[in-house]
Short mmCIF file of C-alpha atoms in Angstrom, two decimals:
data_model
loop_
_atom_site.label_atom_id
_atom_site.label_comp_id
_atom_site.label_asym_id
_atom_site.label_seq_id
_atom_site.Cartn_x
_atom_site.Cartn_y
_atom_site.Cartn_z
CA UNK A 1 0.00 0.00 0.00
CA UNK A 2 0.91 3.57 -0.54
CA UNK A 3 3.09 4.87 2.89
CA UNK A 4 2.25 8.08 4.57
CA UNK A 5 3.29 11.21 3.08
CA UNK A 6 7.06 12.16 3.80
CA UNK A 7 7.37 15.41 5.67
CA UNK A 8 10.73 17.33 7.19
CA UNK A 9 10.06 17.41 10.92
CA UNK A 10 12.14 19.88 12.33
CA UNK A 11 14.25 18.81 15.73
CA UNK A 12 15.93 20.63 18.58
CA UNK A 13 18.87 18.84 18.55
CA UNK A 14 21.06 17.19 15.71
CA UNK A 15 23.58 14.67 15.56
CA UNK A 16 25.25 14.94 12.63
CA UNK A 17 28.93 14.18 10.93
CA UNK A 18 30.10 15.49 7.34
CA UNK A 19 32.81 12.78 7.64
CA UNK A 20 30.00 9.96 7.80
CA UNK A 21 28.36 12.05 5.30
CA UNK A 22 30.90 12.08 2.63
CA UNK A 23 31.79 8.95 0.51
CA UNK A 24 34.82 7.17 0.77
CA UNK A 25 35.86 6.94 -2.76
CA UNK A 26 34.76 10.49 -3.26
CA UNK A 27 37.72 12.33 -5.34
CA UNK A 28 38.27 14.65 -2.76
CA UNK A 29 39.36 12.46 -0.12
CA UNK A 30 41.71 11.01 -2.28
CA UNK A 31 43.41 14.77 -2.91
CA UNK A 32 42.98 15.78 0.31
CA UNK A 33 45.95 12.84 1.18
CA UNK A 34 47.92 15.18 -0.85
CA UNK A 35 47.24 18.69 -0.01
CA UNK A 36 49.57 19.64 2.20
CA UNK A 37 49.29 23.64 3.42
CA UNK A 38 50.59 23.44 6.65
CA UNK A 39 53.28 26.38 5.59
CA UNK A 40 51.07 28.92 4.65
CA UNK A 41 50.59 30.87 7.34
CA UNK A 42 54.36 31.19 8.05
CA UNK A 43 54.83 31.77 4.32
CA UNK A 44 52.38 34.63 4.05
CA UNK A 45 53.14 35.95 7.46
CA UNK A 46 54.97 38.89 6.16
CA UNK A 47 52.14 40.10 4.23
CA UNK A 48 49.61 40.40 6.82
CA UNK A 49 49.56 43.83 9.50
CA UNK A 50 49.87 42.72 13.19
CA UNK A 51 46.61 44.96 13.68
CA UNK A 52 43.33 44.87 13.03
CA UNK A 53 40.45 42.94 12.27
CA UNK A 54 41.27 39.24 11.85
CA UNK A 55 41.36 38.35 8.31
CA UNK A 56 39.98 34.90 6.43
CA UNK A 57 41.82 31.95 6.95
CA UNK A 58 44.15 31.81 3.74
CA UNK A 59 44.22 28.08 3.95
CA UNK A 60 40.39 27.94 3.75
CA UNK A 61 40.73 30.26 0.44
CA UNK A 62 43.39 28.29 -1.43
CA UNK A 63 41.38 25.15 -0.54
CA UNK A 64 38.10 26.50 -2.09
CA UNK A 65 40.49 27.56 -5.47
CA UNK A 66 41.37 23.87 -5.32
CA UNK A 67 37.40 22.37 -5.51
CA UNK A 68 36.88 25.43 -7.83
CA UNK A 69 39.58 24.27 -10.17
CA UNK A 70 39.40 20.52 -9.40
CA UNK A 71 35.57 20.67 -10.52
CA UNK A 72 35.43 23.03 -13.44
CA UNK A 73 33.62 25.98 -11.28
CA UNK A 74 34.72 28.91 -13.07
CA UNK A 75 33.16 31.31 -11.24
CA UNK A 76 33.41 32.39 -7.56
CA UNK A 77 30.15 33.36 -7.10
CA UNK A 78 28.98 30.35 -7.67
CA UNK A 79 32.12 27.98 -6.10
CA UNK A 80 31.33 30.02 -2.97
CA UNK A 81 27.51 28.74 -3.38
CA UNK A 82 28.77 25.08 -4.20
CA UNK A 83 30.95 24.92 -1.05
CA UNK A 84 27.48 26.52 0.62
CA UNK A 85 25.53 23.65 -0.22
CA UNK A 86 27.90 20.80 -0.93
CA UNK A 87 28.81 18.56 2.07
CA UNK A 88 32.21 16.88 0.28
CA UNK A 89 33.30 20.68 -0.35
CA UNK A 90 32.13 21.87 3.09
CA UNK A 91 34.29 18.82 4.36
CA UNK A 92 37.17 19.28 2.02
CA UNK A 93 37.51 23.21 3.13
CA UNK A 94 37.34 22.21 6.70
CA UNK A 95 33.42 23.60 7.49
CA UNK A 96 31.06 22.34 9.76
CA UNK A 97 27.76 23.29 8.93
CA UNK A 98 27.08 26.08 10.80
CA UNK A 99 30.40 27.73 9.65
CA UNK A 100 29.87 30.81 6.68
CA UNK A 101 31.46 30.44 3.54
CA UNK A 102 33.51 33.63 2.83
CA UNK A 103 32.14 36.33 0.18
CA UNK A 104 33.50 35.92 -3.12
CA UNK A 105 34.92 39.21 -3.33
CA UNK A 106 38.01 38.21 -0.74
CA UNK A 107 39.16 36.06 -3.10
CA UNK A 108 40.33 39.35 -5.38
CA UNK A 109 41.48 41.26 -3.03
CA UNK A 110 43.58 38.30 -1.62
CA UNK A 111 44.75 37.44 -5.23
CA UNK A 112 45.58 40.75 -6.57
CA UNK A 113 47.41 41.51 -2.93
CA UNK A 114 49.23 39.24 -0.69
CA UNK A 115 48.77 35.87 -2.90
CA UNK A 116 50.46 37.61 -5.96
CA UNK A 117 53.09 39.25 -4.43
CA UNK A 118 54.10 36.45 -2.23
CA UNK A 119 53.96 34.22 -5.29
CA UNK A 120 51.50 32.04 -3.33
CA UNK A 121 50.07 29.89 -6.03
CA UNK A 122 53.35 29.48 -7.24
CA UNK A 123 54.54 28.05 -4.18
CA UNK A 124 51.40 25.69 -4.03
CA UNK A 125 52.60 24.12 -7.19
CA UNK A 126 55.85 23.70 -6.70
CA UNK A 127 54.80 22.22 -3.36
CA UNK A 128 52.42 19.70 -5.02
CA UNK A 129 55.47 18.71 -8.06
CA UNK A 130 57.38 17.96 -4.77
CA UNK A 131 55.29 15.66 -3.48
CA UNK A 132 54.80 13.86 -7.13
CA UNK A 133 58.91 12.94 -7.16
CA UNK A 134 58.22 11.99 -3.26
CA UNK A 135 55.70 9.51 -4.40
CA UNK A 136 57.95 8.35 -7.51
CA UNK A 137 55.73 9.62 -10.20
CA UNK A 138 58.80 11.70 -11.52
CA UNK A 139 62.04 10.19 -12.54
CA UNK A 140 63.02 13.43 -14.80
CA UNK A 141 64.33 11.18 -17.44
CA UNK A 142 62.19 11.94 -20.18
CA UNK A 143 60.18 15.48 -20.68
CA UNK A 144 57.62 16.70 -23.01
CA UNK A 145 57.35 20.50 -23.90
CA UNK A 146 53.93 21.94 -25.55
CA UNK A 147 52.00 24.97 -25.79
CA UNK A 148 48.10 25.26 -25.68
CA UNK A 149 46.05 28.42 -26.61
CA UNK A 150 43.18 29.89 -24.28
CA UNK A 151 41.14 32.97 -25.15
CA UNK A 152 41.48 36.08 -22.97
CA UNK A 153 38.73 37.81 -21.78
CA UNK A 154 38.98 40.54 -24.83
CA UNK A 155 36.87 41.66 -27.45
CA UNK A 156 37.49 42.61 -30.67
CA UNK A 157 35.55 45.54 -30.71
CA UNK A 158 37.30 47.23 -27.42
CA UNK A 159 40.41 47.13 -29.72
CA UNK A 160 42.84 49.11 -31.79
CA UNK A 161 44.84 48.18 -34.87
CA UNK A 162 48.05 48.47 -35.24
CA UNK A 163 49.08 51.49 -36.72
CA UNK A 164 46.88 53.35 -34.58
CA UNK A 165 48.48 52.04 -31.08
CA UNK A 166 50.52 54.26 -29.46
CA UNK A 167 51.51 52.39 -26.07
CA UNK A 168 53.23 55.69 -25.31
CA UNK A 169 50.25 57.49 -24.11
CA UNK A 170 48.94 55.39 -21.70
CA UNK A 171 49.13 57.05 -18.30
CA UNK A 172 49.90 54.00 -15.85
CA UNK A 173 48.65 56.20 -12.88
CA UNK A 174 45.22 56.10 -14.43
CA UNK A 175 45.71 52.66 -15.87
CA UNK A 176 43.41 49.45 -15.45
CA UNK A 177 45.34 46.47 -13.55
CA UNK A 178 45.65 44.56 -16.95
CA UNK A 179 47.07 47.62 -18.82
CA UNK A 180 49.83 48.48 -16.01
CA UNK A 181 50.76 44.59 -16.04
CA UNK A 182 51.51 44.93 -19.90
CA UNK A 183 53.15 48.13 -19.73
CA UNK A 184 55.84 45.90 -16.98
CA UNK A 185 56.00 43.54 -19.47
CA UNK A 186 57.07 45.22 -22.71
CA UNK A 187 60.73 44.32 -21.96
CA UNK A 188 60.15 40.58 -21.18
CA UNK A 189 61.29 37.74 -23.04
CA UNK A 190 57.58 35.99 -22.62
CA UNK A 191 55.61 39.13 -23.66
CA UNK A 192 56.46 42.38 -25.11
CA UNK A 193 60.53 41.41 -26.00
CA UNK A 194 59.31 38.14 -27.83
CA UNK A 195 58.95 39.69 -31.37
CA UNK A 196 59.24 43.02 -32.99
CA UNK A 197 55.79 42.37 -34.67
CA UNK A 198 53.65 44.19 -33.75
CA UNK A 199 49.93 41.84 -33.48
CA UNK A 200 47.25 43.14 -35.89
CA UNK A 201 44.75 44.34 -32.85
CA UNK A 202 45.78 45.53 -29.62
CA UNK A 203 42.75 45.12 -26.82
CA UNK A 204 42.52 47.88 -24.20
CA UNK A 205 40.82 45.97 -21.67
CA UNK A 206 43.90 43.63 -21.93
CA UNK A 207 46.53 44.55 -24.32
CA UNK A 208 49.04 42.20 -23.08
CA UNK A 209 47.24 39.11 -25.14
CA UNK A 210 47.56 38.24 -28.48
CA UNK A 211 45.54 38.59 -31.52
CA UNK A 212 45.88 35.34 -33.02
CA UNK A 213 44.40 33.10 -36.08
CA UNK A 214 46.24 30.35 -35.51
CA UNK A 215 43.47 27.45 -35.45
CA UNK A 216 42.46 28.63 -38.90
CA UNK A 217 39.45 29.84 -37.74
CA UNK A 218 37.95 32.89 -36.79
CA UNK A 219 40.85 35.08 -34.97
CA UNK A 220 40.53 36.24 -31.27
CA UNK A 221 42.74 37.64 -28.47
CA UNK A 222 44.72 34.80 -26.01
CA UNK A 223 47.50 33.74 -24.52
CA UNK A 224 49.62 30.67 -24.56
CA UNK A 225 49.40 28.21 -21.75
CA UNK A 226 52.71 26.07 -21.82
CA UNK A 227 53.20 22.81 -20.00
CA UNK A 228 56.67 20.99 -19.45
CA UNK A 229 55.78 17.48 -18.47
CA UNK A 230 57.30 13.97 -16.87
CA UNK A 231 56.31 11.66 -19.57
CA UNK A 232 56.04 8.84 -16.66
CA UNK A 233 52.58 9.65 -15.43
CA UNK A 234 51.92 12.88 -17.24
CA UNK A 235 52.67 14.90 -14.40
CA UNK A 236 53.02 18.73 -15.02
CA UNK A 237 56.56 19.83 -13.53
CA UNK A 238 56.74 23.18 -14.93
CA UNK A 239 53.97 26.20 -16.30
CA UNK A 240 54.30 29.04 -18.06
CA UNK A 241 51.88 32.00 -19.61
CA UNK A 242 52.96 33.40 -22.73
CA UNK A 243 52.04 35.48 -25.91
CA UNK A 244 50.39 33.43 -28.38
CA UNK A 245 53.51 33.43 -30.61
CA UNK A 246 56.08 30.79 -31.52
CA UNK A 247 58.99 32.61 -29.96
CA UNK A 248 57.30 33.14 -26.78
CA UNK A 249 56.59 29.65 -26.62
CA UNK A 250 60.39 28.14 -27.45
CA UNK A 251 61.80 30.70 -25.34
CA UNK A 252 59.53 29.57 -22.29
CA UNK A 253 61.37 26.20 -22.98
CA UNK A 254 64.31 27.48 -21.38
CA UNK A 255 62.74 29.08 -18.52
CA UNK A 256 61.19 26.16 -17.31
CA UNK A 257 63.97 24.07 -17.54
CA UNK A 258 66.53 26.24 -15.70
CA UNK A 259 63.54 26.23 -12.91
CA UNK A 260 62.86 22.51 -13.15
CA UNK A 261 66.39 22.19 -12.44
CA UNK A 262 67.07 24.77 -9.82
CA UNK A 263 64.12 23.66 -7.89
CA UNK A 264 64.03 20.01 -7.85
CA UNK A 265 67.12 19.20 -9.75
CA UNK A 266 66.00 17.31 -12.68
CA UNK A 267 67.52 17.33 -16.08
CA UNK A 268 66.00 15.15 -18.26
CA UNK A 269 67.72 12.77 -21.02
CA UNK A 270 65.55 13.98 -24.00
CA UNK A 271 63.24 16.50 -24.40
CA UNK A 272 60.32 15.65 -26.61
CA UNK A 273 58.31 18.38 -28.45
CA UNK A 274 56.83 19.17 -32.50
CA UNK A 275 58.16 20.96 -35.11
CA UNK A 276 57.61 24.18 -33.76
CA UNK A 277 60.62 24.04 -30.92
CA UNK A 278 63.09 22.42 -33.72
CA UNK A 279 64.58 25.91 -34.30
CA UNK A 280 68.22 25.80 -35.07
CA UNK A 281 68.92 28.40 -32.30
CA UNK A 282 66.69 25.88 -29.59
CA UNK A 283 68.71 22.60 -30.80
CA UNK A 284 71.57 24.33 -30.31
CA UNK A 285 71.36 24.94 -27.00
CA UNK A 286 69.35 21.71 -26.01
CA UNK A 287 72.66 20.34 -27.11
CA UNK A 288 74.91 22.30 -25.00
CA UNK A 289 73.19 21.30 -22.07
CA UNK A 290 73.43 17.33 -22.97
CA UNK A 291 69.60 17.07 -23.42
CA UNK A 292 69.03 15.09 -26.64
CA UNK A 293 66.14 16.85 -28.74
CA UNK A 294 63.80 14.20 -29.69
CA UNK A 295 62.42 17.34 -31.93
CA UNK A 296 61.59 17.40 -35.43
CA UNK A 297 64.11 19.30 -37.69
CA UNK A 298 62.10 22.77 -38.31
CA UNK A 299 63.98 22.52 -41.50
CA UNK A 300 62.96 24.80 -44.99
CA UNK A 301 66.16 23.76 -47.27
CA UNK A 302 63.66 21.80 -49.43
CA UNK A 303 63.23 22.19 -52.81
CA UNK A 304 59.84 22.01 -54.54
CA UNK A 305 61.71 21.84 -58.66
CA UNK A 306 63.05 18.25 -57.73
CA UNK A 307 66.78 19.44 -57.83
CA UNK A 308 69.35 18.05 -55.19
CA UNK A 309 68.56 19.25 -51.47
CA UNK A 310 71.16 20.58 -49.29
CA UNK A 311 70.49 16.79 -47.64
CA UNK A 312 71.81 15.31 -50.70
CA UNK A 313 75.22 16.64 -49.87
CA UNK A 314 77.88 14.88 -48.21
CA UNK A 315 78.99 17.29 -44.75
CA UNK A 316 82.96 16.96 -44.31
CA UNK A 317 83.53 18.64 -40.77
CA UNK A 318 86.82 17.53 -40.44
CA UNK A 319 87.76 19.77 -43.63
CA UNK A 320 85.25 22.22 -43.43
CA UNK A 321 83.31 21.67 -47.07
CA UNK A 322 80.71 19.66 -48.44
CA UNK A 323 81.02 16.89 -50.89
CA UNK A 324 78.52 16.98 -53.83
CA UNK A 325 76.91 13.78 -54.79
CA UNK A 326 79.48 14.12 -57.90
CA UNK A 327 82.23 13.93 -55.43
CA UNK A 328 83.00 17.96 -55.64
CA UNK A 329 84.14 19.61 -53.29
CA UNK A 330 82.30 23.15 -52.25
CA UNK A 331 84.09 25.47 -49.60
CA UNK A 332 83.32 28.47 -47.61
CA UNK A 333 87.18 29.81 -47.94
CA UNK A 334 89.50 28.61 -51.12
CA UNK A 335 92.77 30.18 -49.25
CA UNK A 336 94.06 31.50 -45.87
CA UNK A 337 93.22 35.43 -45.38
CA UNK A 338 95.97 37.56 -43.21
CA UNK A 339 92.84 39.55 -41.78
CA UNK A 340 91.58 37.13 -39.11
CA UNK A 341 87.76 39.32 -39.90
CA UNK A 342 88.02 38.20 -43.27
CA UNK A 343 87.87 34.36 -42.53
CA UNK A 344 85.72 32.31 -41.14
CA UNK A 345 84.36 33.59 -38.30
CA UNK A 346 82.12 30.63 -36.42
CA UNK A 347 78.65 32.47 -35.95
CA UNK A 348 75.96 33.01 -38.05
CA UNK A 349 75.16 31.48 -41.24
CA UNK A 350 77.76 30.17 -43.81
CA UNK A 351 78.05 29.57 -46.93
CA UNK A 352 80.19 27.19 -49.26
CA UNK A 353 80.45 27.78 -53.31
CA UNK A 354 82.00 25.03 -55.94
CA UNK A 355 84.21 26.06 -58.60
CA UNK A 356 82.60 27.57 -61.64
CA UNK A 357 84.02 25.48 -63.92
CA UNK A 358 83.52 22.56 -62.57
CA UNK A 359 79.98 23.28 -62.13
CA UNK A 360 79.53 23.85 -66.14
CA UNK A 361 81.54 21.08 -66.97
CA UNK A 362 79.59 18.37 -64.85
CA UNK A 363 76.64 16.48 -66.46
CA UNK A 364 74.51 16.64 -62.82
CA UNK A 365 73.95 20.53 -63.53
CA UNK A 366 70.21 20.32 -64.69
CA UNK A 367 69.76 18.82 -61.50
CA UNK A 368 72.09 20.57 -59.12
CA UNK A 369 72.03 23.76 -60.45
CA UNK A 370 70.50 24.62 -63.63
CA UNK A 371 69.86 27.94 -63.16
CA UNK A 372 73.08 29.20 -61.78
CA UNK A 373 76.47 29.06 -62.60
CA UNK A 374 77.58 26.81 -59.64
CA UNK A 375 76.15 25.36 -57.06
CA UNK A 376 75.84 27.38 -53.34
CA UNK A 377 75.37 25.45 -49.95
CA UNK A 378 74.16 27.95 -47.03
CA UNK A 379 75.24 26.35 -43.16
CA UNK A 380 73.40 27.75 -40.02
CA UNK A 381 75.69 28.16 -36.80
CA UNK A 382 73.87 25.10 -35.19
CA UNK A 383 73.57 22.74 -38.22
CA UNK A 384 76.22 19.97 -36.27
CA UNK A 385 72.64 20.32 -33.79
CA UNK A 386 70.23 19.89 -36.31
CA UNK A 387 72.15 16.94 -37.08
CA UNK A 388 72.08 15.58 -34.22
CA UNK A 389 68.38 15.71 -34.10
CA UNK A 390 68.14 14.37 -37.49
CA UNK A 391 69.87 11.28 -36.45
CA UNK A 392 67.82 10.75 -33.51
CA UNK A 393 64.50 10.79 -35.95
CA UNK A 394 66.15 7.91 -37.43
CA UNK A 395 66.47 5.47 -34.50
CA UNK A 396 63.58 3.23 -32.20
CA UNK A 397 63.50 5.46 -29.74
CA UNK A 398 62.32 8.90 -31.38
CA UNK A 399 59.19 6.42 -32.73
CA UNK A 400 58.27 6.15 -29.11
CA UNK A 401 58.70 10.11 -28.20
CA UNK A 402 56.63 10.96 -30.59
CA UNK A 403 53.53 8.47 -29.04
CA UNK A 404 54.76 9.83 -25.56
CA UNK A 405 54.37 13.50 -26.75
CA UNK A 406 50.32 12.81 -26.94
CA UNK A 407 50.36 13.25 -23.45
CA UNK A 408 50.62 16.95 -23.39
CA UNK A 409 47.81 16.79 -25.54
CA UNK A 410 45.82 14.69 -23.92
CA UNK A 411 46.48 17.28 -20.37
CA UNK A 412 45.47 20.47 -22.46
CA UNK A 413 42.30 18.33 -23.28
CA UNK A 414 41.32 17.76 -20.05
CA UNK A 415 42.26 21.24 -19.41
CA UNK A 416 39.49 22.46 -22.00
CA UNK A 417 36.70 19.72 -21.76
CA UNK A 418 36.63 18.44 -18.13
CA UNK A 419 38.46 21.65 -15.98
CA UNK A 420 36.27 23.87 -18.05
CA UNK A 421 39.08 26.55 -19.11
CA UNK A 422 38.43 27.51 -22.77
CA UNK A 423 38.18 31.02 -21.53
CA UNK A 424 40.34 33.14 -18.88
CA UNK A 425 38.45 34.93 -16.21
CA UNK A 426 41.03 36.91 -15.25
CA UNK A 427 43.06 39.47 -17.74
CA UNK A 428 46.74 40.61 -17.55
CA UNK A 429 49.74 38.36 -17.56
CA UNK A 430 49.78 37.70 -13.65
CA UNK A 431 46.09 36.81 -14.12
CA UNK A 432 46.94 34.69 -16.47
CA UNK A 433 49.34 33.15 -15.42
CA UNK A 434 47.58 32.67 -12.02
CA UNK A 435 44.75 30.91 -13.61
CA UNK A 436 47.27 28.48 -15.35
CA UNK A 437 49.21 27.70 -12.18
CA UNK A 438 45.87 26.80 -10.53
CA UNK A 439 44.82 24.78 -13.24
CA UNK A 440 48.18 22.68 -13.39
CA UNK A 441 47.78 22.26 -9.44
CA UNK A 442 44.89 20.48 -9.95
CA UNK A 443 45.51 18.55 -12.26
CA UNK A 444 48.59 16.91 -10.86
CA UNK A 445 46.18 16.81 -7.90
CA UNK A 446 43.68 14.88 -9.69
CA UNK A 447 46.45 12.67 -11.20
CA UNK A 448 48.06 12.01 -7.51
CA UNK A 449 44.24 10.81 -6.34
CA UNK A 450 43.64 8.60 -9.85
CA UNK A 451 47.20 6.91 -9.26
CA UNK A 452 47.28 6.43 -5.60
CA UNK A 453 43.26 6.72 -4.11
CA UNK A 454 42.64 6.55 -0.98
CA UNK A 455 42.52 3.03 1.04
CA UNK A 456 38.48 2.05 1.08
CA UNK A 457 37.33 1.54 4.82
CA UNK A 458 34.94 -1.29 5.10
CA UNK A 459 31.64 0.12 5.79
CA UNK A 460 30.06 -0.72 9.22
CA UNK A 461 26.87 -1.91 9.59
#
């Protein structure tokens, strides 16, 4: 039969527990094993004034960026109504129920304050990489570099071409945020030192982003989020916001491996990465620093008329000339110059000529040379590097690099689909690159809870 209708009867008393309450395979109390803020206070303890009015908990902030993050809630208005109403949250933040969840607004003043100018988030990463290589899911060995663009939060029609900006006339005193934060960043390697081009749109809500068509479609204003990775597990060791350019991006390459290696000493073997970061310049120095580029050869020697390639001649190092598939010989110097400036110098680019008449006299001109007199060979400064990374695409072991680099791709997917961030919230580099650092917390968060979950206690009757 049909029971008796169900109605809430209040009580005077309760006896209730969010840990009963919250499910032991829940994801959160498999990161919680891992979150480890125990130094915050003492690290943000310079920041604070020894006087009045007792401020939010920092601890409880950072942990509600983590759910926020963790869960794909982009906005704080509504990750402070989640952790309102959600008992895992509530328990994962440290709430009881009759505890208030903070307004959303302290999260910008803490975050455009004390948490960015302690480098807070920063540390919160680094601290969370540190406990991946304490858990063994990074030996360092083998790294994977890649670069993923996310729209800023710019419009098109707040913007100004190029000819028409004048970053000279900006007033920084009466400035936004975003505009003062690309003004400091005009001389950086990352930003405004990247390229001398300048983009065809400049935004003035955020002028520090790029305007970019580089997905072939329709073109919009973003910056570049780039991951260095442990090819292991997939675990992110190392982020950095850029401008939505290729030099920005292979230039953050270097950054994040001198940091990698100041901070938790590791130098990996071989660096895996696409086409883009096989730059003569960047396989030069990957070399110096005994890291073997497991890079494709960004290489545009090729000829489209079918005539020999500047691969189809022999390189003689040990005599400084090339040998043509004739058996010629083609040199950069034919004698020895008394002006030491005259010679060869070492830098820049090269080049090595064959003999004129031996040119016209060999019967391999129409497809050497047929529409010059004799044959010309141009050598970058770091060709012995591109070499090297030619050589490496030949062997077993680039074939499996190239399957391991699908795991930055696969983490810039998850970024996008399952973390939710197509789009920044925030605008300026540090906002940027505030949202990125959050979002590569949590996802070496989420990776520490799907490799090692928490133990399952058997439930009591």
């Amino acid at each position: 039969m049909m029971g008796p209708r169900q109605e809430a009867q209040p009580a005077l008393f309760y006896e209730f527990s969010l840990e009963d309450h919250v499910p032991q395979d829940h994801l959160l109390r498999s990161i919680d094993r891992f979150v480890d803020l125990s130094s915050i206070r003492s690290y943000l303890a310079d920041f604070y004034s020894h006087t009045g009015r007792p401020s939010v908990d920092p601890e409880l902030l950072i942990r509600m960026l983590l759910v926020g993050y963790c869960f794909g809630i982009r906005s704080e208005r509504r990750l402070c109504e989640e952790v309102h109403l959600n008992l895992a949250y509530r328990w994962f933040c440290r709430l009881d129920l009759s505890d208030c969840v903070p307004d959303h607004s302290t999260f910008s003043k803490n975050r455009h304050g004390r948490f960015r100018e302690s480098e807070l988030l920063r540390h919160l990463f680094d601290t969370t990489v540190a406990r991946c290589i304490e858990e063994g899911l990074v030996s360092g060995q083998r790294m994977a570099i890649d670069a993923s663009l996310i729209e800023a939060d710019a419009n098109k029609q707040n913007s100004t071409p190029k000819e028409d900006w004048d970053a000279g006339q900006i007033d920084p005193a009466n400035a936004p945020r975003a505009v003062r934060e690309y003004l400091a960043t005009l001389d950086e390697a990352a930003f405004g030192a990247a390229s001398e081009v300048q983009p065809k749109f400049t935004s003035h809500s955020d002028p520090a982003s790029q305007w970019t068509a580089a997905r072939k479609g329709p073109a919009f204003f973003s910056y570049s989020d780039n991951y260095l990775i442990d090819t292991d597990h997939g675990v992110i060791v190392d982020v950095e916001a850029t401008r939505s350019i290729r030099q920005a991006e292979v230039g953050s390459t270097k950054t994040m491996l001198k940091r990698v290696k100041a901070k938790f000493d590791l130098h990996p073997e071989r660096l895996i990465a696409d086409t883009a970061y096989g730059t003569a310049p960047m396989l030069g120095w990957l070399v110096d620093q005994k890291i073997a580029p497991h890079i494709p050869v960004f290489d545009k020697s090729g000829r489209s008329d079918g005539t020999w390639t500047r691969a189809d001649f022999e390189w003689d190092a040990e005599n400084d000339q090339y040998i043509c598939p004739e058996g010629h010989e083609l040199k950069q110097f034919r004698r020895n110059y008394s002006d030491p400036n005259r010679g060869p110098s070492g830098k820049g680019t090269a080049r090595y000529r064959a003999l004129k008449e031996v040119c016209q006299a060999c019967p391999s001109k129409p497809k050497c040379c047929p529409n010059a007199d004799a044959r010309k060979i141009t050598r970058e400064e770091h060709e012995d590097a591109r070499q090297v990374a030619r050589d490496i695409a030949k062997t077993d072991q680039y074939v499996i690099s190239m399957k391991l680099r699908k795991k930055v791709e696969m983490l810039f997917a998850h970024l996008k689909r399952i973390l939710g961030l197509n789009r920044l919230r925030l605008r300026g580099p540090c906002g940027a690159n505030d949202e990125f650092i959050l979002a590569a917390t949590a996802q070496n968060l989420r990776k520490l809870a799907k490799v090692l979950p928490a133990p399952q206690k058997p439930r009591t009757a």
